[in-house]
Coordinates of C-alpha atoms in Angstrom, one line a residue:
Chain A
M283 CA 35.2 14.4 -88.9
T284 CA 38.3 16.1 -91.0
E285 CA 38.3 18.5 -88.0
E286 CA 38.4 15.8 -85.1
R287 CA 41.1 14.0 -86.9
A288 CA 43.3 17.2 -87.1
A289 CA 42.7 17.1 -83.1
L290 CA 44.7 14.2 -82.5
P291 CA 47.8 14.9 -84.8
S292 CA 50.3 12.5 -82.9
W293 CA 48.2 9.6 -83.4
R294 CA 48.1 7.3 -86.2
P295 CA 45.0 6.2 -88.2
G296 CA 44.0 2.8 -86.8
Q297 CA 41.5 1.1 -84.2
A298 CA 42.9 3.2 -81.2
R299 CA 42.4 6.5 -82.7
D300 CA 39.0 5.5 -83.9
E301 CA 37.8 4.5 -80.7
I302 CA 39.0 7.3 -79.0
L303 CA 37.3 9.7 -81.7
A304 CA 34.2 7.9 -81.3
F305 CA 34.2 8.4 -77.6
L306 CA 34.8 11.9 -78.1
E307 CA 32.0 12.1 -80.4
A308 CA 29.8 10.5 -77.8
S309 CA 30.8 12.5 -74.9
G310 CA 28.1 15.2 -75.4
Q311 CA 25.6 12.7 -74.4
I312 CA 27.4 12.3 -70.7
P313 CA 25.9 14.8 -68.0
P314 CA 28.3 17.5 -67.8
E315 CA 28.7 16.6 -63.9
D316 CA 29.9 12.9 -65.0
R317 CA 32.6 13.8 -67.2
L318 CA 35.8 13.0 -65.1
A319 CA 38.9 11.7 -67.1
C320 CA 41.4 9.8 -64.8
F321 CA 44.9 8.9 -66.1
D322 CA 47.5 7.2 -64.2
N323 CA 51.0 9.1 -64.4
D324 CA 54.1 6.8 -64.7
G325 CA 54.0 5.1 -68.2
T326 CA 50.8 6.5 -69.0
L327 CA 51.5 10.5 -69.1
W328 CA 55.2 10.6 -68.5
C329 CA 58.0 8.1 -69.0
E330 CA 58.7 5.4 -66.1
R331 CA 62.0 3.8 -67.8
P332 CA 64.7 3.4 -66.6
R333 CA 63.3 4.3 -63.0
Y334 CA 60.6 6.1 -62.2
I335 CA 60.9 9.8 -62.1
Q336 CA 60.4 9.9 -58.4
L337 CA 63.0 7.5 -57.6
E338 CA 65.2 9.6 -59.4
F339 CA 64.6 12.6 -57.5
L340 CA 65.1 10.3 -54.3
L341 CA 68.1 9.3 -55.4
H342 CA 69.4 12.6 -56.1
H343 CA 69.2 13.9 -52.4
L344 CA 70.0 10.6 -51.2
Q345 CA 73.5 11.2 -52.7
Q346 CA 73.5 14.9 -51.6
R347 CA 72.9 13.9 -48.2
V348 CA 75.4 11.1 -48.0
Q349 CA 78.2 13.5 -49.4
T350 CA 77.7 15.6 -46.0
D351 CA 76.3 12.2 -43.9
P352 CA 78.2 9.5 -45.1
A353 CA 76.9 7.2 -42.0
L354 CA 73.6 7.4 -43.7
G355 CA 74.4 5.5 -46.5
T356 CA 75.3 2.3 -44.5
T357 CA 71.5 1.6 -43.8
P358 CA 70.2 -1.8 -45.5
E359 CA 68.0 0.3 -47.7
F360 CA 70.8 3.3 -48.6
S361 CA 73.3 0.9 -49.0
A362 CA 71.0 -1.3 -51.5
V363 CA 70.4 1.7 -53.4
L364 CA 73.8 3.2 -53.5
S365 CA 75.9 -0.2 -54.7
G366 CA 72.8 -0.7 -57.5
D367 CA 73.1 -4.1 -56.5
A368 CA 70.4 -6.3 -58.1
A369 CA 70.3 -8.6 -55.5
A370 CA 70.4 -6.6 -52.7
L371 CA 67.6 -4.2 -53.9
E372 CA 65.6 -7.0 -54.5
Q373 CA 66.1 -8.2 -51.2
V374 CA 65.3 -5.2 -49.3
G375 CA 62.6 -4.7 -51.7
L376 CA 61.2 -1.2 -53.3
P377 CA 58.3 -0.2 -50.8
R378 CA 60.8 -0.6 -48.1
I379 CA 63.5 1.4 -50.2
A380 CA 60.9 3.9 -51.2
M381 CA 59.8 4.8 -47.7
A382 CA 63.3 5.0 -46.5
L383 CA 64.0 7.5 -49.3
T384 CA 60.8 9.3 -48.3
G385 CA 62.3 10.0 -44.7
L386 CA 64.5 11.8 -46.2
F387 CA 62.0 14.7 -46.4
A388 CA 60.4 14.3 -42.9
G389 CA 60.3 17.5 -41.0
L390 CA 60.1 19.7 -44.3
P391 CA 57.0 22.3 -44.6
A392 CA 54.8 21.4 -47.5
D393 CA 55.9 24.3 -49.3
R394 CA 59.6 23.7 -49.5
F395 CA 59.0 20.3 -50.6
K396 CA 57.3 21.6 -53.5
V397 CA 60.4 23.8 -54.3
L398 CA 62.5 20.9 -53.9
V399 CA 60.8 18.9 -56.5
R400 CA 60.5 21.8 -58.9
E401 CA 64.1 22.4 -59.0
F402 CA 65.1 18.7 -59.5
M403 CA 62.3 19.0 -62.3
A404 CA 63.6 21.9 -64.2
A405 CA 67.3 20.4 -64.4
A406 CA 67.5 16.6 -64.1
A407 CA 67.3 14.4 -67.5
N408 CA 66.1 11.0 -68.4
P409 CA 69.3 9.0 -68.1
A410 CA 68.4 7.0 -71.3
L411 CA 66.6 9.0 -73.2
G412 CA 68.9 11.9 -72.9
R413 CA 66.3 14.2 -72.6
P414 CA 65.0 16.3 -69.6
H415 CA 62.2 14.4 -67.4
R416 CA 59.9 17.3 -68.0
S417 CA 60.0 16.4 -71.6
T418 CA 59.7 12.6 -71.1
V419 CA 55.7 13.4 -71.1
Y420 CA 53.9 11.5 -74.1
R421 CA 52.5 14.0 -77.0
P422 CA 49.8 12.0 -78.0
M423 CA 48.3 11.7 -74.1
L424 CA 48.6 15.4 -73.9
E425 CA 46.5 16.1 -77.0
L426 CA 44.1 13.8 -75.7
V427 CA 43.8 15.7 -72.3
D428 CA 43.5 18.7 -74.5
E429 CA 40.5 17.2 -76.3
L430 CA 38.9 16.1 -73.4
R431 CA 39.1 19.3 -71.3
L432 CA 37.7 20.9 -74.5
R433 CA 34.4 19.0 -74.2
G434 CA 34.1 19.8 -70.5
F435 CA 35.8 17.1 -68.7
A436 CA 37.7 17.3 -65.2
I437 CA 40.9 15.8 -65.9
A438 CA 42.4 14.2 -62.8
V439 CA 46.0 12.4 -62.5
V440 CA 45.7 9.1 -60.5
T441 CA 49.0 8.1 -59.4
G442 CA 50.7 5.0 -57.2
G443 CA 53.6 7.8 -57.0
G444 CA 53.7 10.8 -54.2
T445 CA 50.8 13.2 -54.2
E446 CA 52.8 15.9 -53.4
F447 CA 55.6 15.0 -55.7
V448 CA 53.1 15.0 -58.9
R449 CA 51.2 18.1 -57.5
A450 CA 54.3 20.3 -57.6
V451 CA 54.2 19.9 -61.5
S452 CA 51.0 18.7 -62.4
Q453 CA 49.6 22.2 -63.3
E454 CA 52.7 23.0 -65.4
L455 CA 52.8 19.9 -67.2
Y456 CA 49.1 18.8 -67.6
G457 CA 47.4 21.9 -66.3
V458 CA 45.7 19.9 -63.8
D459 CA 45.0 21.8 -60.4
P460 CA 46.5 20.0 -57.0
E461 CA 43.3 18.9 -56.0
R462 CA 43.0 16.4 -59.1
V463 CA 45.8 14.7 -58.2
V464 CA 45.3 11.5 -56.4
G465 CA 48.3 9.4 -55.5
T466 CA 49.8 8.2 -52.4
L467 CA 50.0 10.7 -49.7
I468 CA 52.3 11.1 -46.9
E469 CA 50.7 12.3 -43.7
Y470 CA 51.7 15.8 -42.1
D471 CA 52.0 16.7 -38.7
F472 CA 50.1 19.8 -37.4
A473 CA 51.4 22.2 -34.8
D474 CA 49.7 25.6 -33.6
G475 CA 53.0 27.7 -34.0
E476 CA 53.2 31.4 -33.3
G477 CA 52.6 32.6 -36.7
G478 CA 49.6 30.1 -37.3
P479 CA 49.4 26.7 -38.1
V480 CA 52.4 24.7 -39.4
L481 CA 52.2 21.4 -41.5
T482 CA 55.4 19.4 -41.8
R483 CA 55.8 16.1 -43.8
T484 CA 56.1 13.0 -41.9
N485 CA 57.5 9.6 -43.0
R486 CA 54.1 7.8 -42.6
V487 CA 51.9 7.1 -45.6
S488 CA 48.2 8.0 -45.1
G489 CA 45.9 5.5 -45.5
T490 CA 47.2 3.0 -48.1
L491 CA 49.3 2.9 -51.4
N492 CA 47.4 4.1 -54.5
D493 CA 47.1 1.1 -56.3
G494 CA 44.8 -1.3 -57.5
P495 CA 41.3 -1.6 -55.9
D496 CA 42.4 1.5 -53.8
K497 CA 42.6 3.5 -56.6
V498 CA 38.8 3.5 -57.3
S499 CA 38.2 4.2 -53.4
H500 CA 40.5 7.1 -53.3
I501 CA 39.1 8.5 -56.5
Q502 CA 35.6 8.4 -54.7
A503 CA 37.2 9.5 -51.5
Q504 CA 38.8 12.7 -53.3
L505 CA 37.0 13.5 -56.3
G506 CA 33.7 12.4 -55.5
R507 CA 32.7 10.9 -58.7
R508 CA 33.2 7.9 -60.9
P509 CA 35.2 8.4 -64.4
V510 CA 33.8 7.6 -67.6
F511 CA 37.1 7.7 -68.9
A512 CA 40.1 6.3 -67.5
A513 CA 43.8 5.6 -68.9
G514 CA 46.7 3.3 -67.5
N515 CA 49.5 0.9 -68.4
T516 CA 50.0 -1.6 -65.6
S517 CA 48.2 -4.2 -63.7
G518 CA 47.7 -1.5 -60.8
D519 CA 45.4 0.2 -63.2
R520 CA 43.0 -2.8 -63.9
E521 CA 40.1 -1.8 -61.3
M522 CA 40.4 1.8 -62.2
L523 CA 39.8 1.2 -65.9
T524 CA 36.9 -1.6 -65.2
W525 CA 35.3 1.1 -63.3
A526 CA 35.6 3.6 -66.1
E527 CA 34.3 0.9 -68.6
T528 CA 31.6 -0.1 -66.6
A529 CA 29.8 3.4 -66.0
D530 CA 26.5 3.9 -67.3
G531 CA 26.2 5.7 -71.0
P532 CA 29.5 6.4 -73.2
S533 CA 32.7 5.4 -71.8
L534 CA 36.4 4.6 -72.6
A535 CA 39.3 2.5 -70.7
L536 CA 42.4 3.1 -72.6
L537 CA 45.7 1.0 -71.9
V538 CA 49.2 2.3 -73.2
D539 CA 51.2 -0.6 -74.3
H540 CA 54.9 0.1 -73.9
D541 CA 56.1 -2.0 -77.1
D542 CA 58.6 0.5 -79.0
E543 CA 62.2 -0.4 -77.9
E544 CA 63.3 2.1 -80.6
R545 CA 61.7 5.2 -79.5
E546 CA 61.0 4.7 -75.8
F547 CA 60.9 1.1 -74.1
S548 CA 59.4 -2.2 -74.4
Y549 CA 58.1 -4.0 -71.4
P550 CA 55.0 -5.8 -70.4
G551 CA 52.4 -4.0 -67.8
T552 CA 53.0 -6.0 -64.7
G553 CA 53.5 -2.9 -62.3
E554 CA 54.0 -3.1 -58.8
S555 CA 50.3 -4.4 -58.1
A556 CA 49.8 -6.3 -54.9
T557 CA 47.5 -9.1 -56.5
P558 CA 48.9 -11.2 -59.0
T559 CA 46.6 -11.1 -62.2
E560 CA 46.4 -12.1 -65.8
P561 CA 48.6 -9.8 -67.7
I562 CA 47.0 -6.4 -68.5
T563 CA 47.0 -6.4 -72.0
D564 CA 44.9 -9.7 -71.7
V565 CA 42.5 -8.2 -69.5
A566 CA 42.3 -5.3 -72.0
H567 CA 41.8 -7.6 -75.2
R568 CA 39.1 -9.8 -73.2
R569 CA 37.0 -6.9 -72.0
G570 CA 37.4 -4.6 -75.2
W571 CA 39.5 -2.1 -74.1
T572 CA 41.2 0.5 -76.1
V573 CA 45.0 -0.6 -76.5
A574 CA 47.3 2.1 -77.7
S575 CA 50.4 0.2 -78.9
I576 CA 53.3 2.9 -78.9
A577 CA 54.8 1.6 -82.0
R578 CA 51.8 1.4 -84.1
D579 CA 49.7 3.8 -82.9
W580 CA 51.9 6.8 -82.1
A581 CA 53.5 9.0 -84.9
E582 CA 55.2 10.8 -82.5
V583 CA 56.0 10.0 -78.8
F584 CA 57.7 13.1 -77.2
P585 CA 57.0 16.9 -77.5
Chain B
M111 CA 36.0 51.3 -57.4
T112 CA 32.4 52.3 -58.4
E113 CA 32.4 49.0 -60.4
E114 CA 33.7 46.8 -57.7
R115 CA 31.1 48.3 -55.3
A116 CA 28.5 47.5 -57.4
A117 CA 29.6 43.9 -57.4
L118 CA 28.4 43.2 -53.9
P119 CA 25.0 44.5 -54.0
S120 CA 23.7 42.7 -50.8
W121 CA 26.8 44.1 -48.6
R122 CA 26.0 47.3 -46.9
P123 CA 28.7 50.0 -46.9
G124 CA 31.2 49.6 -43.9
Q125 CA 34.3 48.2 -42.6
A126 CA 33.4 44.6 -43.5
R127 CA 32.5 45.4 -47.1
D128 CA 35.9 47.5 -47.1
E129 CA 37.8 45.0 -46.1
I130 CA 36.8 42.7 -48.8
L131 CA 37.1 44.8 -51.6
A132 CA 40.4 45.9 -50.7
F133 CA 41.3 42.1 -50.5
L134 CA 39.5 41.4 -53.9
E135 CA 41.4 44.4 -55.3
A136 CA 45.0 43.1 -53.8
S137 CA 44.3 39.8 -55.1
G138 CA 45.7 40.6 -58.6
Q139 CA 49.1 40.1 -56.5
I140 CA 48.7 36.8 -55.5
P141 CA 49.9 33.9 -58.0
P142 CA 47.4 32.0 -59.6
E143 CA 48.2 28.7 -58.3
D144 CA 47.8 30.1 -54.5
R145 CA 44.4 31.4 -55.2
L146 CA 42.4 29.2 -53.1
A147 CA 39.4 30.4 -51.2
C148 CA 37.7 27.8 -48.3
F149 CA 34.3 28.5 -47.2
D150 CA 32.7 26.4 -44.2
N151 CA 29.3 25.5 -44.9
D152 CA 27.2 25.4 -42.2
G153 CA 26.4 28.7 -40.8
T154 CA 28.8 30.2 -43.4
L155 CA 27.3 29.5 -46.7
W156 CA 24.0 28.1 -45.7
C157 CA 21.7 28.3 -42.6
E158 CA 22.4 25.9 -39.6
R159 CA 19.4 26.6 -37.4
P160 CA 17.2 25.5 -35.6
R161 CA 19.0 22.5 -36.8
Y162 CA 21.9 21.5 -39.1
I163 CA 20.1 20.8 -42.6
Q164 CA 21.9 17.4 -43.0
L165 CA 20.4 16.5 -39.4
E166 CA 16.7 17.2 -41.1
F167 CA 17.9 14.9 -43.7
L168 CA 18.9 12.2 -41.3
L169 CA 15.8 12.7 -39.1
H170 CA 13.5 12.6 -42.2
H171 CA 14.8 9.0 -43.2
L172 CA 14.9 7.9 -39.7
Q173 CA 11.1 8.8 -39.3
Q174 CA 10.4 6.8 -42.6
R175 CA 12.6 3.8 -41.7
V176 CA 10.7 3.6 -38.1
Q177 CA 7.0 3.3 -40.0
T178 CA 8.1 0.1 -41.3
D179 CA 10.2 -1.1 -38.7
P180 CA 9.5 0.2 -35.3
A181 CA 11.8 -1.8 -33.3
L182 CA 14.5 0.5 -34.9
G183 CA 13.1 3.6 -32.6
T184 CA 13.6 2.0 -29.7
T185 CA 17.7 1.8 -29.6
P186 CA 19.1 4.7 -27.1
E187 CA 20.4 7.0 -30.1
F188 CA 17.1 6.9 -32.1
S189 CA 14.5 7.0 -29.0
A190 CA 16.3 10.2 -27.9
V191 CA 16.1 11.5 -31.2
L192 CA 12.6 11.0 -31.9
S193 CA 11.5 12.1 -28.4
G194 CA 13.0 15.2 -29.0
D195 CA 13.8 15.3 -24.9
A196 CA 16.8 17.4 -24.6
A197 CA 18.2 15.6 -21.7
A198 CA 18.2 12.3 -23.3
L199 CA 19.6 14.1 -26.4
E200 CA 22.7 15.5 -24.2
Q201 CA 23.1 12.4 -22.3
V202 CA 23.5 10.3 -25.8
G203 CA 25.6 13.2 -27.4
L204 CA 25.2 14.4 -30.9
P205 CA 28.6 12.7 -32.2
R206 CA 26.8 9.0 -31.1
I207 CA 23.2 10.1 -32.5
A208 CA 25.0 11.2 -36.0
M209 CA 27.1 8.3 -36.3
A210 CA 23.7 6.1 -35.4
L211 CA 21.6 8.1 -38.2
T212 CA 24.5 7.8 -40.7
G213 CA 24.3 3.9 -40.3
L214 CA 21.1 4.2 -41.8
F215 CA 22.5 4.7 -45.1
A216 CA 25.5 1.7 -44.6
G217 CA 25.0 -0.4 -47.8
L218 CA 24.0 1.9 -50.4
P219 CA 26.1 2.9 -53.3
A220 CA 27.6 6.3 -53.7
D221 CA 25.2 7.2 -56.8
R222 CA 22.2 6.0 -54.5
F223 CA 23.0 8.2 -51.7
K224 CA 23.3 11.1 -53.8
V225 CA 19.7 10.9 -55.3
L226 CA 18.4 10.5 -51.9
V227 CA 19.9 13.9 -50.8
R228 CA 19.0 15.6 -53.9
E229 CA 15.2 14.6 -53.3
F230 CA 15.6 15.7 -50.2
M231 CA 16.9 19.1 -50.8
A232 CA 14.7 19.5 -53.8
A233 CA 11.4 19.4 -51.4
A234 CA 12.3 20.1 -47.5
A235 CA 12.1 23.3 -45.7
N236 CA 13.6 25.0 -43.0
P237 CA 11.1 24.6 -40.0
A238 CA 11.5 28.0 -38.8
L239 CA 12.2 30.3 -41.4
G240 CA 9.3 28.8 -43.6
R241 CA 11.7 28.8 -46.7
P242 CA 13.2 25.6 -48.6
H243 CA 16.4 24.9 -47.4
R244 CA 17.8 25.3 -50.9
S245 CA 17.0 28.8 -50.2
T246 CA 18.8 29.4 -47.0
V247 CA 22.0 29.8 -48.5
Y248 CA 23.7 33.3 -48.0
R249 CA 23.2 35.6 -50.8
P250 CA 26.1 38.0 -49.6
M251 CA 28.5 34.8 -49.7
L252 CA 27.1 33.7 -52.8
E253 CA 28.2 37.1 -54.4
L254 CA 31.3 36.9 -52.5
V255 CA 32.1 33.6 -54.1
D256 CA 31.2 34.8 -57.6
E257 CA 33.7 37.8 -57.1
L258 CA 36.3 35.5 -56.0
R259 CA 35.9 32.9 -58.8
L260 CA 35.9 36.0 -61.1
R261 CA 39.5 36.7 -60.0
G262 CA 40.8 33.1 -60.9
F263 CA 40.0 31.6 -57.4
A264 CA 39.2 28.1 -57.0
I265 CA 36.4 27.7 -54.7
A266 CA 36.7 25.1 -52.0
V267 CA 33.6 24.2 -49.3
V268 CA 35.3 22.7 -46.0
T269 CA 32.6 21.3 -43.9
G270 CA 32.1 19.4 -40.7
G271 CA 29.3 17.9 -42.1
G272 CA 29.3 14.8 -44.5
T273 CA 31.4 15.0 -47.5
E274 CA 29.0 13.3 -49.7
F275 CA 26.0 15.0 -48.2
V276 CA 27.3 18.3 -49.6
R277 CA 28.8 16.9 -52.7
A278 CA 25.4 16.1 -53.6
V279 CA 24.6 19.7 -54.2
S280 CA 27.7 21.8 -54.1
Q281 CA 27.6 22.3 -58.0
E282 CA 24.0 23.5 -58.0
L283 CA 23.9 25.6 -55.1
Y284 CA 27.6 27.2 -55.1
G285 CA 28.9 25.8 -58.5
V286 CA 31.6 24.0 -56.7
D287 CA 32.9 20.8 -58.2
P288 CA 32.7 17.3 -55.8
E289 CA 36.3 17.3 -55.5
R290 CA 36.6 20.6 -53.9
V291 CA 34.3 19.7 -51.0
V292 CA 36.4 18.8 -47.7
G293 CA 34.3 17.2 -45.5
T294 CA 33.6 14.4 -42.9
L295 CA 33.9 11.1 -45.0
I296 CA 32.3 8.1 -44.6
E297 CA 34.4 5.0 -45.9
Y298 CA 33.4 2.8 -48.5
D299 CA 33.8 -0.8 -48.9
F300 CA 35.2 -2.0 -52.4
A301 CA 33.8 -5.3 -53.6
D302 CA 34.9 -6.4 -57.5
G303 CA 31.4 -7.2 -58.6
E304 CA 30.3 -9.1 -61.7
G305 CA 29.5 -5.7 -63.8
G306 CA 32.9 -4.1 -62.5
P307 CA 33.8 -2.6 -58.9
V308 CA 31.0 -1.6 -56.6
L309 CA 31.7 0.9 -53.8
T310 CA 29.2 0.9 -50.8
R311 CA 29.0 3.1 -47.7
T312 CA 30.0 2.0 -44.3
N313 CA 28.8 3.4 -41.2
R314 CA 32.6 4.3 -40.6
V315 CA 34.1 7.7 -40.7
S316 CA 37.3 7.8 -42.8
G317 CA 40.3 9.3 -40.6
T318 CA 38.9 12.3 -38.3
L319 CA 35.8 14.3 -38.0
N320 CA 36.4 17.4 -40.4
D321 CA 36.6 20.1 -37.6
G322 CA 39.5 22.6 -35.9
P323 CA 42.9 21.4 -36.8
D324 CA 41.9 18.7 -38.8
K325 CA 40.4 21.2 -41.2
V326 CA 43.6 22.4 -42.1
S327 CA 45.3 18.8 -42.5
H328 CA 42.6 17.9 -44.3
I329 CA 42.7 20.5 -46.8
Q330 CA 46.4 20.0 -47.4
A331 CA 45.8 16.3 -47.9
Q332 CA 42.8 16.9 -50.5
L333 CA 43.4 20.2 -52.1
G334 CA 47.1 20.3 -51.8
R335 CA 47.6 24.1 -51.3
R336 CA 47.0 26.8 -48.8
P337 CA 44.2 28.9 -48.6
V338 CA 44.7 32.6 -48.6
F339 CA 41.1 33.5 -48.0
A340 CA 39.1 31.5 -45.6
A341 CA 35.6 32.2 -44.1
G342 CA 33.7 30.4 -41.1
N343 CA 31.4 31.1 -37.9
T344 CA 32.2 28.7 -35.5
S345 CA 35.4 27.8 -33.2
G346 CA 35.9 24.6 -35.3
D347 CA 37.0 27.2 -38.2
R348 CA 39.9 28.8 -35.8
E349 CA 42.7 27.0 -37.5
M350 CA 41.5 27.1 -41.1
L351 CA 41.1 30.9 -40.5
T352 CA 44.3 31.3 -38.8
W353 CA 46.1 29.2 -41.6
A354 CA 44.7 31.6 -44.1
E355 CA 45.3 34.8 -42.6
T356 CA 49.2 34.1 -41.9
A357 CA 49.7 33.0 -45.3
D358 CA 52.7 35.2 -47.3
G359 CA 50.8 38.2 -49.3
P360 CA 47.6 39.3 -49.4
S361 CA 44.9 37.4 -47.2
L362 CA 41.6 37.4 -45.5
A363 CA 39.8 35.7 -42.7
L364 CA 36.2 36.5 -42.8
L365 CA 34.1 35.2 -39.7
V366 CA 30.3 35.6 -39.9
D367 CA 28.3 36.7 -36.8
H368 CA 25.0 35.4 -36.4
D369 CA 23.5 38.2 -34.7
D370 CA 20.2 39.0 -36.4
E371 CA 17.2 37.4 -34.6
E372 CA 14.7 39.2 -36.8
R373 CA 16.2 37.9 -40.4
E374 CA 18.2 34.9 -39.0
F375 CA 19.4 33.7 -35.7
S376 CA 21.6 34.9 -32.8
Y377 CA 23.7 32.8 -31.4
P378 CA 27.5 32.7 -30.5
G379 CA 29.8 30.6 -32.6
T380 CA 31.0 28.3 -30.2
G381 CA 30.6 25.3 -32.4
E382 CA 31.3 21.7 -31.7
S383 CA 34.7 22.0 -31.7
A384 CA 36.7 19.7 -29.3
T385 CA 39.1 22.3 -27.9
P386 CA 37.6 24.5 -25.5
T387 CA 38.9 28.0 -26.6
E388 CA 37.9 31.8 -26.5
P389 CA 35.1 33.0 -28.1
I390 CA 35.5 32.9 -31.8
T391 CA 34.2 36.9 -32.0
D392 CA 37.4 37.5 -29.5
V393 CA 39.7 35.6 -31.7
A394 CA 38.7 37.4 -34.7
H395 CA 39.0 41.1 -33.0
R396 CA 42.2 39.8 -31.3
R397 CA 43.8 38.6 -34.8
G398 CA 42.2 41.4 -36.8
W399 CA 40.1 39.5 -38.9
T400 CA 37.1 40.7 -40.8
V401 CA 33.8 40.6 -39.0
A402 CA 30.7 40.3 -41.0
S403 CA 27.7 41.2 -38.4
I404 CA 24.6 39.7 -40.4
A405 CA 22.5 42.7 -38.6
R406 CA 24.7 45.2 -39.7
D407 CA 26.5 44.3 -42.7
W408 CA 24.2 42.3 -44.5
A409 CA 21.3 44.2 -46.9
E410 CA 19.8 40.9 -47.7
V411 CA 20.5 37.7 -46.2
F412 CA 18.6 35.3 -48.4
P413 CA 18.2 34.9 -52.2

């Protein structure tokens, strides 16, 4: 027990840590092939405030492009974004803006997009926290990833964000291979070029956004097994967390509660889920999920 | 070099083995994140004659179901299959028959389908070879899988067959996790049941069959990286093999040529590809792929 407590040094003693340690201890009973742990990304593995990191990336490229092509900034989506006007932003809506921004990369080969993401992540910083985005991953969650991996778990990142955006940095930040990143996927166009097949990004989402019930369906489609552990922080993670919780044998559903205005941010986990539901913290208490309060349970937040 | 030669004991000395050994030796120059090897399944990792193993599985269940429900056998698809009449089979066509047979499992939860596949694979045998299907995997290819894995390659199975069918046995037969099986996927229906989410199989293909150019698109969508090694045996593998061959740095495209009527089967690799193309062995010679002749290059075929 002493050894295991030493294993999660950034977690303060308390109910959340006790429940996690109990699950880690019980995980030996789980058949190896069922040891799959699924982590939401924004707000669960890395910081999502004041804006999604991917949105920062898209805005960065929009600003660059508008400098050489000012007309681009006059579309309703881009002028709303560039003005920062809350009413205009709300009127156009995040989904439409996100798709317009995604379109900036249509026509790029897969490898080129990966390079752009890595260049951005090597340099850009969170404007409110004053630390690089790459250092806004949550240290307690990385410790938990390590402990699960030590016990033979496959670790997957299941994000509402862009699959390829997260894949570009998942190995470096989390040790997660690209095939274990399940997200919102942009379709590729296939062409049989002179030097072999060429895949270029389009501006079309493949299938559906990876949120809510679709997280469950996409996990099955891409990963082919049901998680016995899931972590999330918004209503968009509700079905995934319930799916893990109701698996046979030992299981754990973990909700990160952002309640620490001093060290990070304080906001409810309403998320962008299409289905209005009860507050996710209420769901967690009702179903007996493990709730990690950042203020109470995390001795350290960032690396 | 002596040590490496000892590593592929079922491969006879010759050009195919030399080229494979040269690639294995050069693979140390490939960045670890790019070490992805994609293997077609039917005819590349396991035997596909006289009939696809999955078709045997489907026929087995059709025969069981018809015993309790004889009317089921009167549909055009099923009566053609059950009669074994070549003209009737050709008229209805394999795709329509395969989808009708797939429909036998609509409504099953994912876990139940996995159990059925495993029960079948534990018992059923290849009718021509007189050995269990599980023992019709190709020993030289398993040795190659091991060698690639030793050098840090992620191994993926990229099959025209059913994703979930292959996933049910991929870990046991090949040591491949379900998320690294890319195949033709049947959609699930999602329901929010009393005890948590429930996924049930439908009779609808998700997206497109995994064949030809779609193998390339599906690898990128599911695995998120480009293979530097690919192995296949039919025209349906052409684009995947070309994609691996034309990657930057060391790469290998390997074609298995079924030319051994005595120990296995002899047939051309025309496959079921929708696009009529030049014979795949001609493509291989033209592009300089490595061709593994079963008769010439394999000292042993099966385990």
